């Protein structure tokens, strides 16, 4: 059995959904289909999820919502028309949106989640109806039937029992069309995953039914070794391990959601990233293991928006519990961290800047200074993390030196270096403004001369 997931651009219009139907039909093993909400049809279009967020915001402010709601209904109407479906499906969608807008507003986050999820939920119903209309027996299944998630305040994740609940889908006769992006708590409250989270739903389904393959259909032929918007004509990645993909998607490889790897990784279901607009292209396979041949580096990625908390204290290395106390201060502010490079008497904690506000920054600095008696404490912003990834890096000497030399040629100072213990990645912290130049320099160093 194959579980496939179709992203926003793959289900953005009637024409795209027809391609989806052809892909599903062409292989009878494709029995479970997870779908996103309709995404962008062209560069300046707006995703249905964003339209729904606007609608939720307007409803929260008690503004007139009819126009916003109609825009969403019209998007579905255009799709239904193009697929020659009966208009009653659009009445059902309009009614569903009205009901959601009237829902409980006492918790704004949950209210927005419930509206946001309407894109996926209604699209799944519509696509199931379309499959049936063209003679492909299909059934919409709601995440209510098993995809249980945790309660607030933590970010949404599937509870272990979700997998057992969804396992019976394995014996389905019809094609199952399952909406991506959300689940329900045990108390029946809808919660969405992060943006782009339909990938996560597909992965949960693939793990639950122990699929042979999880196909993730998007709008690119494959994963590239570097961002094609920055590097000219980067090498295509044919095969990549979970670990490599995890490291790359952490820093800007947006083709596949980083949280989506976990469920399939646990069971060892391989993933194939494919293109709905070019389904015969082999795509990129994400596998548990691969033989390491050719170049040592598989990909180079970069992401901006990092801040560094620098703390120094003489004899820090002798102080039992210093690291724990420091990280406790961050935990108290509900902040997660990415790296903690350290020296004998100093440590930097690198975190995503979007977690830091003027208020919590002030609190953190004063607590570190006063409670930990630090000699120096500074918070600095505007960093990028450049990540070089490759299973082959472990057996390769001199790679860090080559990377550092390439970076130094751009004039950028390396503020931090971190090599993961698994040695599949090497991370450099640099000032944001050098990010693109560094990506190009590293690509030149590791890829440009030796196409394998
Ligand atoms: N529709 C959601 C988003 O735009 C989830 C997804 O497409 O994966 O983020």
Short mmCIF file of C-alpha atoms and ligand atoms in Angstrom, two decimals:
data_model
loop_
_atom_site.label_atom_id
_atom_site.label_comp_id
_atom_site.label_asym_id
_atom_site.label_seq_id
_atom_site.Cartn_x
_atom_site.Cartn_y
_atom_site.Cartn_z
CA UNK A 1 0.00 0.00 0.00
CA UNK A 2 1.16 3.51 -0.85
CA UNK A 3 0.06 6.58 1.08
CA UNK A 4 0.26 9.73 -0.99
CA UNK A 5 -0.05 13.31 0.03
CA UNK A 6 -0.83 16.13 -2.36
CA UNK A 7 0.28 19.63 -1.39
CA UNK A 8 -1.48 22.96 -1.90
CA UNK A 9 -0.43 23.64 -5.49
CA UNK A 10 -1.34 20.05 -6.46
CA UNK A 11 -4.95 20.64 -5.42
CA UNK A 12 -5.25 24.36 -6.19
CA UNK A 13 -7.59 24.05 -9.17
CA UNK A 14 -9.83 21.63 -11.04
CA UNK A 15 -7.07 21.02 -13.55
CA UNK A 16 -4.61 20.11 -10.81
CA UNK A 17 -7.10 17.81 -9.08
CA UNK A 18 -7.61 16.00 -12.40
CA UNK A 19 -3.86 15.34 -12.44
CA UNK A 20 -4.16 14.00 -8.89
CA UNK A 21 -6.92 11.62 -9.96
CA UNK A 22 -4.80 10.34 -12.86
CA UNK A 23 -1.83 9.75 -10.58
CA UNK A 24 -3.93 7.89 -8.00
CA UNK A 25 -5.66 5.84 -10.69
CA UNK A 26 -2.39 4.86 -12.36
CA UNK A 27 -1.31 2.69 -9.42
CA UNK A 28 -3.88 0.61 -7.50
CA UNK A 29 -1.53 0.54 -4.49
CA UNK A 30 -2.29 4.24 -3.93
CA UNK A 31 -5.11 3.66 -1.51
CA UNK A 32 -4.77 6.51 0.98
CA UNK A 33 -4.61 10.10 -0.19
CA UNK A 34 -3.94 12.99 2.20
CA UNK A 35 -4.72 16.42 0.81
CA UNK A 36 -3.88 20.03 1.55
CA UNK A 37 -6.20 22.98 1.16
CA UNK A 38 -6.17 24.59 -2.29
CA UNK A 39 -2.92 26.55 -2.54
CA UNK A 40 -1.70 29.16 -4.99
CA UNK A 41 -2.70 28.82 -8.66
CA UNK A 42 -0.10 31.40 -9.66
CA UNK A 43 2.56 33.54 -8.00
CA UNK A 44 0.27 36.29 -6.76
CA UNK A 45 -2.64 34.08 -5.72
CA UNK A 46 -3.62 33.58 -2.06
CA UNK A 47 -3.73 30.16 -0.40
CA UNK A 48 -7.11 29.12 0.96
CA UNK A 49 -5.47 28.64 4.37
CA UNK A 50 -4.44 32.31 4.35
CA UNK A 51 -7.94 33.35 3.26
CA UNK A 52 -9.30 31.34 6.18
CA UNK A 53 -6.90 32.97 8.63
CA UNK A 54 -8.15 36.39 7.40
CA UNK A 55 -11.71 35.17 7.92
CA UNK A 56 -10.94 33.96 11.45
CA UNK A 57 -9.28 37.26 12.36
CA UNK A 58 -12.23 39.24 11.06
CA UNK A 59 -14.63 37.04 13.03
CA UNK A 60 -12.58 37.51 16.19
CA UNK A 61 -12.78 41.27 15.76
CA UNK A 62 -16.53 40.94 15.24
CA UNK A 63 -16.17 42.48 11.79
CA UNK A 64 -18.44 41.80 8.84
CA UNK A 65 -17.30 38.40 7.56
CA UNK A 66 -19.69 37.62 4.70
CA UNK A 67 -17.35 38.90 2.01
CA UNK A 68 -14.30 37.01 3.35
CA UNK A 69 -16.38 33.86 3.66
CA UNK A 70 -17.69 34.18 0.13
CA UNK A 71 -14.14 34.47 -1.26
CA UNK A 72 -13.38 31.04 0.21
CA UNK A 73 -16.64 29.53 -1.05
CA UNK A 74 -15.90 30.96 -4.51
CA UNK A 75 -12.52 29.22 -4.59
CA UNK A 76 -14.23 25.89 -3.96
CA UNK A 77 -17.04 26.78 -6.37
CA UNK A 78 -14.52 27.35 -9.20
CA UNK A 79 -12.99 23.95 -8.48
CA UNK A 80 -16.39 22.21 -8.31
CA UNK A 81 -17.40 23.84 -11.61
CA UNK A 82 -14.20 22.78 -13.31
CA UNK A 83 -14.72 19.22 -12.10
CA UNK A 84 -18.38 19.30 -13.17
CA UNK A 85 -19.55 18.55 -9.66
CA UNK A 86 -23.01 19.33 -8.40
CA UNK A 87 -23.18 22.74 -6.67
CA UNK A 88 -24.74 21.28 -3.54
CA UNK A 89 -21.19 20.52 -2.39
CA UNK A 90 -20.57 24.30 -2.30
CA UNK A 91 -23.71 24.86 -0.22
CA UNK A 92 -22.38 22.27 2.21
CA UNK A 93 -19.04 24.11 2.34
CA UNK A 94 -20.71 27.50 2.90
CA UNK A 95 -22.81 26.03 5.70
CA UNK A 96 -19.76 24.42 7.27
CA UNK A 97 -17.88 27.75 7.25
CA UNK A 98 -20.83 29.59 8.80
CA UNK A 99 -20.97 26.99 11.54
CA UNK A 100 -17.24 27.27 12.25
CA UNK A 101 -17.40 31.08 12.38
CA UNK A 102 -20.17 30.83 14.94
CA UNK A 103 -18.02 28.50 17.08
CA UNK A 104 -16.56 29.03 20.54
CA UNK A 105 -14.22 32.05 20.58
CA UNK A 106 -13.13 31.75 24.21
CA UNK A 107 -9.73 30.44 23.15
CA UNK A 108 -8.57 32.42 20.11
CA UNK A 109 -5.91 29.91 19.07
CA UNK A 110 -8.38 27.04 18.98
CA UNK A 111 -10.96 29.17 17.20
CA UNK A 112 -8.44 30.06 14.48
CA UNK A 113 -7.39 26.39 14.23
CA UNK A 114 -10.96 25.33 13.63
CA UNK A 115 -11.40 27.83 10.78
CA UNK A 116 -7.95 27.17 9.29
CA UNK A 117 -8.68 23.44 9.06
CA UNK A 118 -11.76 24.06 6.90
CA UNK A 119 -9.53 24.32 3.80
CA UNK A 120 -8.23 20.76 4.09
CA UNK A 121 -11.46 19.31 5.45
CA UNK A 122 -13.69 20.61 2.68
CA UNK A 123 -11.15 19.93 -0.01
CA UNK A 124 -10.95 16.28 1.06
CA UNK A 125 -14.75 16.00 0.86
CA UNK A 126 -14.75 17.62 -2.56
CA UNK A 127 -11.95 15.44 -3.90
CA UNK A 128 -13.64 12.26 -2.59
CA UNK A 129 -16.85 13.35 -4.35
CA UNK A 130 -14.91 13.97 -7.55
CA UNK A 131 -13.18 10.58 -7.45
CA UNK A 132 -16.58 8.91 -7.08
CA UNK A 133 -18.03 10.99 -9.90
CA UNK A 134 -15.41 9.64 -12.31
CA UNK A 135 -15.82 6.04 -11.21
CA UNK A 136 -13.03 5.82 -8.64
CA UNK A 137 -14.70 4.50 -5.48
CA UNK A 138 -13.53 6.80 -2.70
CA UNK A 139 -14.45 7.74 0.84
CA UNK A 140 -13.70 10.85 2.88
CA UNK A 141 -12.38 9.95 6.36
CA UNK A 142 -12.29 12.57 9.09
CA UNK A 143 -9.32 12.90 11.45
CA UNK A 144 -12.04 12.63 14.11
CA UNK A 145 -11.91 8.91 13.42
CA UNK A 146 -8.61 8.34 15.08
CA UNK A 147 -6.06 11.11 14.58
CA UNK A 148 -5.87 12.08 18.24
CA UNK A 149 -3.56 14.90 19.21
CA UNK A 150 -2.35 16.41 22.47
CA UNK A 151 -3.95 19.28 24.37
CA UNK A 152 -2.76 22.88 24.59
CA UNK A 153 -0.40 24.52 25.47
CA UNK A 154 2.24 22.41 23.70
CA UNK A 155 2.47 22.52 19.92
CA UNK A 156 0.30 19.92 18.24
CA UNK A 157 1.53 16.35 17.79
CA UNK A 158 -0.19 12.99 17.30
CA UNK A 159 -0.60 10.87 20.43
CA UNK A 160 0.77 7.29 20.24
CA UNK A 161 -2.75 5.80 20.10
CA UNK A 162 -3.42 7.68 16.85
CA UNK A 163 -1.36 5.08 15.02
CA UNK A 164 -3.34 2.14 16.39
CA UNK A 165 -6.61 3.96 15.71
CA UNK A 166 -5.72 4.60 12.08
CA UNK A 167 -4.17 1.17 11.40
CA UNK A 168 -7.49 -0.41 10.23
CA UNK A 169 -7.46 1.91 7.21
CA UNK A 170 -4.97 -0.59 5.85
CA UNK A 171 -7.78 -2.92 4.80
CA UNK A 172 -9.75 -0.30 2.88
CA UNK A 173 -11.36 -1.30 -0.39
CA UNK A 174 -12.07 2.24 -1.55
CA UNK A 175 -9.56 5.05 -1.89
CA UNK A 176 -9.48 7.03 1.31
CA UNK A 177 -9.29 10.78 1.05
CA UNK A 178 -8.06 12.21 4.33
CA UNK A 179 -7.69 15.93 5.09
CA UNK A 180 -4.18 16.98 6.10
CA UNK A 181 -3.07 19.50 8.71
CA UNK A 182 -5.23 18.70 11.76
CA UNK A 183 -6.40 16.25 14.36
CA UNK A 184 -8.67 16.21 17.40
CA UNK A 185 -7.82 16.07 21.08
CA UNK A 186 -9.35 13.32 23.22
CA UNK A 187 -12.00 15.84 24.23
CA UNK A 188 -12.86 16.33 20.55
CA UNK A 189 -11.24 19.74 20.08
CA UNK A 190 -9.74 20.44 16.69
CA UNK A 191 -6.06 21.42 16.60
CA UNK A 192 -3.90 22.11 13.54
CA UNK A 193 -0.25 21.25 13.06
CA UNK A 194 2.20 23.97 12.03
CA UNK A 195 1.90 25.56 8.61
CA UNK A 196 2.72 23.04 5.91
CA UNK A 197 1.55 20.34 8.31
CA UNK A 198 -0.34 18.18 5.81
CA UNK A 199 3.01 16.48 5.25
CA UNK A 200 2.79 15.39 8.89
CA UNK A 201 -0.69 13.90 8.43
CA UNK A 202 0.49 11.91 5.41
CA UNK A 203 3.43 10.61 7.39
CA UNK A 204 1.23 9.60 10.34
CA UNK A 205 -1.06 7.71 7.98
CA UNK A 206 1.88 6.00 6.25
CA UNK A 207 3.29 4.90 9.60
CA UNK A 208 -0.11 3.80 10.92
CA UNK A 209 -0.82 1.46 8.01
CA UNK A 210 2.87 0.53 7.68
CA UNK A 211 2.82 1.55 4.05
CA UNK A 212 5.50 0.36 1.66
CA UNK A 213 5.98 3.93 0.54
CA UNK A 214 4.93 7.46 1.44
CA UNK A 215 4.71 9.59 -1.70
CA UNK A 216 4.75 13.30 -1.10
CA UNK A 217 3.55 15.11 -4.21
CA UNK A 218 4.51 18.73 -4.58
CA UNK A 219 5.40 21.08 -7.45
CA UNK A 220 9.11 20.39 -7.89
CA UNK A 221 10.77 17.40 -9.54
CA UNK A 222 13.01 16.68 -6.59
CA UNK A 223 14.91 18.06 -3.64
CA UNK A 224 17.90 20.09 -4.74
CA UNK A 225 21.30 20.15 -3.10
CA UNK A 226 20.94 23.90 -2.51
CA UNK A 227 18.23 26.52 -2.83
CA UNK A 228 17.70 27.06 -6.59
CA UNK A 229 16.70 30.66 -5.88
CA UNK A 230 20.21 31.34 -4.62
CA UNK A 231 22.41 28.83 -6.44
CA UNK A 232 22.23 28.50 -10.18
CA UNK A 233 21.06 25.06 -11.39
CA UNK A 234 21.89 23.04 -8.26
CA UNK A 235 22.43 19.28 -8.42
CA UNK A 236 19.33 17.12 -7.90
CA UNK A 237 19.28 14.77 -4.93
CA UNK A 238 18.13 11.31 -5.98
CA UNK A 239 18.46 9.59 -2.62
CA UNK A 240 18.94 10.98 0.85
CA UNK A 241 18.74 9.49 4.35
CA UNK A 242 16.24 10.56 6.99
CA UNK A 243 19.09 12.08 8.97
CA UNK A 244 20.34 14.12 6.05
CA UNK A 245 16.84 15.31 5.19
CA UNK A 246 16.17 16.20 8.81
CA UNK A 247 19.29 18.35 8.97
CA UNK A 248 18.52 20.06 5.69
CA UNK A 249 14.85 20.71 6.34
CA UNK A 250 15.72 22.27 9.67
CA UNK A 251 17.46 25.08 7.82
CA UNK A 252 15.35 26.19 4.95
CA UNK A 253 14.62 23.10 2.84
CA UNK A 254 10.92 23.78 2.75
CA UNK A 255 10.00 20.96 0.34
CA UNK A 256 9.18 18.62 3.21
CA UNK A 257 8.10 19.61 6.73
CA UNK A 258 10.80 18.68 9.25
CA UNK A 259 8.27 17.22 11.71
CA UNK A 260 6.92 14.93 9.00
CA UNK A 261 9.97 12.71 9.08
CA UNK A 262 9.42 11.38 12.58
CA UNK A 263 6.44 9.02 12.07
CA UNK A 264 7.85 7.36 8.95
CA UNK A 265 11.34 7.29 10.39
CA UNK A 266 10.17 5.24 13.37
CA UNK A 267 8.67 2.54 11.15
CA UNK A 268 11.21 2.87 8.35
CA UNK A 269 8.73 3.73 5.58
CA UNK A 270 10.66 5.27 2.67
CA UNK A 271 9.47 8.63 1.36
CA UNK A 272 9.40 9.72 -2.26
CA UNK A 273 9.12 13.43 -3.02
CA UNK A 274 7.47 13.74 -6.42
CA UNK A 275 6.02 16.32 -8.77
CA UNK A 276 2.28 16.31 -9.54
CA UNK A 277 3.05 18.20 -12.76
CA UNK A 278 5.65 15.67 -13.85
CA UNK A 279 4.78 12.39 -12.14
CA UNK A 280 7.07 10.25 -14.27
CA UNK A 281 10.15 12.00 -12.88
CA UNK A 282 11.69 9.70 -10.24
CA UNK A 283 11.84 12.42 -7.58
CA UNK A 284 13.88 12.22 -4.40
CA UNK A 285 13.78 9.15 -2.17
CA UNK A 286 14.27 9.53 1.56
CA UNK A 287 15.50 6.23 2.96
CA UNK A 288 16.78 4.84 6.27
CA UNK A 289 20.24 4.05 4.87
CA UNK A 290 22.07 4.56 1.62
CA UNK A 291 25.44 3.56 0.31
CA UNK A 292 27.77 6.49 0.44
CA UNK A 293 29.45 6.99 -2.88
CA UNK A 294 30.43 10.06 -4.81
CA UNK A 295 30.70 13.40 -3.13
CA UNK A 296 30.71 13.63 0.67
CA UNK A 297 28.29 16.55 0.85
CA UNK A 298 24.65 15.92 -0.05
CA UNK A 299 23.19 19.38 0.47
CA UNK A 300 23.78 22.86 1.79
CA UNK A 301 21.02 24.86 3.38
CA UNK A 302 20.68 28.12 5.22
CA UNK A 303 18.12 29.81 7.38
CA UNK A 304 18.00 33.27 8.89
CA UNK A 305 16.27 34.57 12.00
CA UNK A 306 18.52 33.31 14.79
CA UNK A 307 19.63 35.02 17.98
CA UNK A 308 22.54 34.20 20.26
CA UNK A 309 22.68 34.45 24.03
CA UNK A 310 26.34 34.73 24.92
CA UNK A 311 27.33 34.11 28.55
CA UNK A 312 30.81 34.14 30.01
CA UNK A 313 31.95 33.42 33.54
CA UNK A 314 35.40 32.65 34.80
CA UNK A 315 35.69 28.96 35.84
CA UNK A 316 32.31 28.12 34.31
CA UNK A 317 33.68 24.66 33.50
CA UNK A 318 34.03 23.86 37.24
CA UNK A 319 30.56 25.03 38.25
CA UNK A 320 28.23 22.06 38.64
CA UNK A 321 24.81 22.73 37.13
CA UNK A 322 25.66 25.98 35.31
CA UNK A 323 24.29 24.77 31.98
CA UNK A 324 21.12 23.44 33.56
CA UNK A 325 20.43 26.70 35.39
CA UNK A 326 21.01 28.69 32.22
CA UNK A 327 18.69 26.51 30.16
CA UNK A 328 16.11 26.59 32.97
CA UNK A 329 15.87 30.36 32.54
CA UNK A 330 15.07 29.83 28.87
CA UNK A 331 12.60 27.08 29.71
CA UNK A 332 10.82 29.42 32.10
CA UNK A 333 10.32 31.73 29.11
CA UNK A 334 9.09 28.79 27.00
CA UNK A 335 12.03 29.14 24.61
CA UNK A 336 13.60 26.19 22.78
CA UNK A 337 17.20 26.31 21.61
CA UNK A 338 19.04 24.99 18.57
CA UNK A 339 22.74 24.80 19.46
CA UNK A 340 24.92 25.41 22.48
CA UNK A 341 28.54 25.78 21.36
CA UNK A 342 30.78 26.34 24.37
CA UNK A 343 34.31 27.07 25.54
CA UNK A 344 35.83 26.62 28.99
CA UNK A 345 34.45 29.83 30.39
CA UNK A 346 31.73 30.74 27.95
CA UNK A 347 28.70 29.33 26.25
CA UNK A 348 26.38 30.56 23.52
CA UNK A 349 22.81 29.46 23.22
CA UNK A 350 21.41 29.82 19.74
CA UNK A 351 17.67 30.08 19.29
CA UNK A 352 15.06 31.21 16.81
CA UNK A 353 14.56 34.98 17.13
CA UNK A 354 10.78 34.73 16.74
CA UNK A 355 10.60 33.44 20.32
CA UNK A 356 12.22 36.56 21.74
CA UNK A 357 10.46 39.76 22.68
CA UNK A 358 11.80 42.96 24.23
CA UNK A 359 10.31 41.89 27.56
CA UNK A 360 11.61 38.35 27.76
CA UNK A 361 15.03 39.43 26.51
CA UNK A 362 15.30 41.89 29.37
CA UNK A 363 14.19 39.27 31.89
CA UNK A 364 16.64 36.67 30.55
CA UNK A 365 19.60 39.06 30.59
CA UNK A 366 18.93 40.24 34.12
CA UNK A 367 18.34 36.71 35.48
CA UNK A 368 21.54 35.34 33.90
CA UNK A 369 23.51 38.27 35.26
CA UNK A 370 22.05 38.20 38.77
CA UNK A 371 21.19 34.56 39.44
CA UNK A 372 24.17 32.99 37.67
CA UNK A 373 26.60 35.81 38.49
CA UNK A 374 27.85 35.86 34.90
CA UNK A 375 30.73 38.17 34.02
CA UNK A 376 29.25 39.04 30.67
CA UNK A 377 25.83 38.42 29.09
CA UNK A 378 24.75 39.57 25.67
CA UNK A 379 21.87 38.84 23.36
CA UNK A 380 22.65 39.37 19.67
CA UNK A 381 20.28 39.09 16.75
CA UNK A 382 20.42 38.79 12.98
CA UNK A 383 22.23 35.50 12.49
CA UNK A 384 21.90 32.82 9.84
CA UNK A 385 22.77 29.19 10.25
CA UNK A 386 24.47 27.57 7.29
CA UNK A 387 24.22 23.80 7.36
CA UNK A 388 26.38 21.42 5.32
CA UNK A 389 24.98 17.90 5.31
CA UNK A 390 26.21 14.55 4.08
CA UNK A 391 26.46 10.96 5.30
CA UNK A 392 29.84 10.84 3.57
CA UNK A 393 31.24 13.65 5.68
CA UNK A 394 32.18 11.29 8.51
CA UNK A 395 34.86 9.56 6.50
CA UNK A 396 36.26 12.68 4.99
CA UNK A 397 39.06 14.72 6.47
CA UNK A 398 39.64 18.40 5.86
CA UNK A 399 36.03 19.18 5.07
CA UNK A 400 35.59 21.76 7.83
CA UNK A 401 38.76 23.49 6.71
CA UNK A 402 37.53 23.63 3.12
CA UNK A 403 34.20 25.05 4.25
CA UNK A 404 35.82 27.64 6.53
CA UNK A 405 38.15 28.76 3.76
CA UNK A 406 35.26 29.12 1.31
CA UNK A 407 33.31 31.16 3.85
CA UNK A 408 36.28 33.37 4.69
CA UNK A 409 36.59 34.32 1.02
CA UNK A 410 33.24 36.10 1.25
CA UNK A 411 34.61 38.34 4.01
CA UNK A 412 32.15 36.93 6.57
CA UNK A 413 33.27 36.16 10.08
CA UNK A 414 32.31 32.71 11.37
CA UNK A 415 30.57 33.42 14.67
CA UNK A 416 29.95 29.81 15.58
CA UNK A 417 30.82 26.31 14.38
CA UNK A 418 28.96 23.21 15.49
CA UNK A 419 29.54 19.70 14.30
CA UNK A 420 26.73 17.33 15.25
CA UNK A 421 27.99 14.23 17.09
CA UNK A 422 26.71 12.06 14.26
CA UNK A 423 29.04 13.98 11.95
CA UNK A 424 26.48 14.18 9.20
CA UNK A 425 26.26 17.93 9.56
CA UNK A 426 28.39 20.95 10.09
CA UNK A 427 26.75 24.20 11.12
CA UNK A 428 28.18 27.68 10.77
CA UNK A 429 26.63 30.72 12.43
CA UNK A 430 27.19 33.90 10.43
CA UNK A 431 25.68 37.35 10.12
CA UNK A 432 22.52 37.21 8.07
CA UNK A 433 23.68 39.57 5.34
CA UNK A 434 26.33 37.08 4.16
CA UNK A 435 23.94 34.14 3.83
CA UNK A 436 23.50 34.03 0.06
CA UNK A 437 27.12 34.78 -0.74
CA UNK A 438 28.20 31.97 1.57
CA UNK A 439 25.74 29.51 0.06
CA UNK A 440 27.15 30.25 -3.37
CA UNK A 441 30.73 29.94 -2.16
CA UNK A 442 30.09 26.61 -0.43
CA UNK A 443 28.21 25.25 -3.41
CA UNK A 444 31.12 26.21 -5.62
CA UNK A 445 33.53 24.45 -3.26
CA UNK A 446 31.64 21.19 -2.82
CA UNK A 447 29.56 20.75 -5.96
CA UNK A 448 30.39 22.92 -8.90
CA UNK A 449 33.46 21.08 -10.08
CA UNK A 450 32.39 17.50 -9.66
CA UNK A 451 28.97 16.55 -10.95
CA UNK A 452 28.38 12.90 -10.08
N1 LIG B 1 -2.81 24.33 4.20
C1 LIG B 1 -1.82 24.37 5.23
C2 LIG B 1 -0.83 25.49 4.97
O1 LIG B 1 -1.00 26.24 4.03
C3 LIG B 1 -1.17 23.06 5.47
C4 LIG B 1 -0.52 22.42 4.27
O2 LIG B 1 -0.79 22.79 3.13
O3 LIG B 1 0.29 21.51 4.45
O4 LIG B 1 0.09 25.67 5.72
#
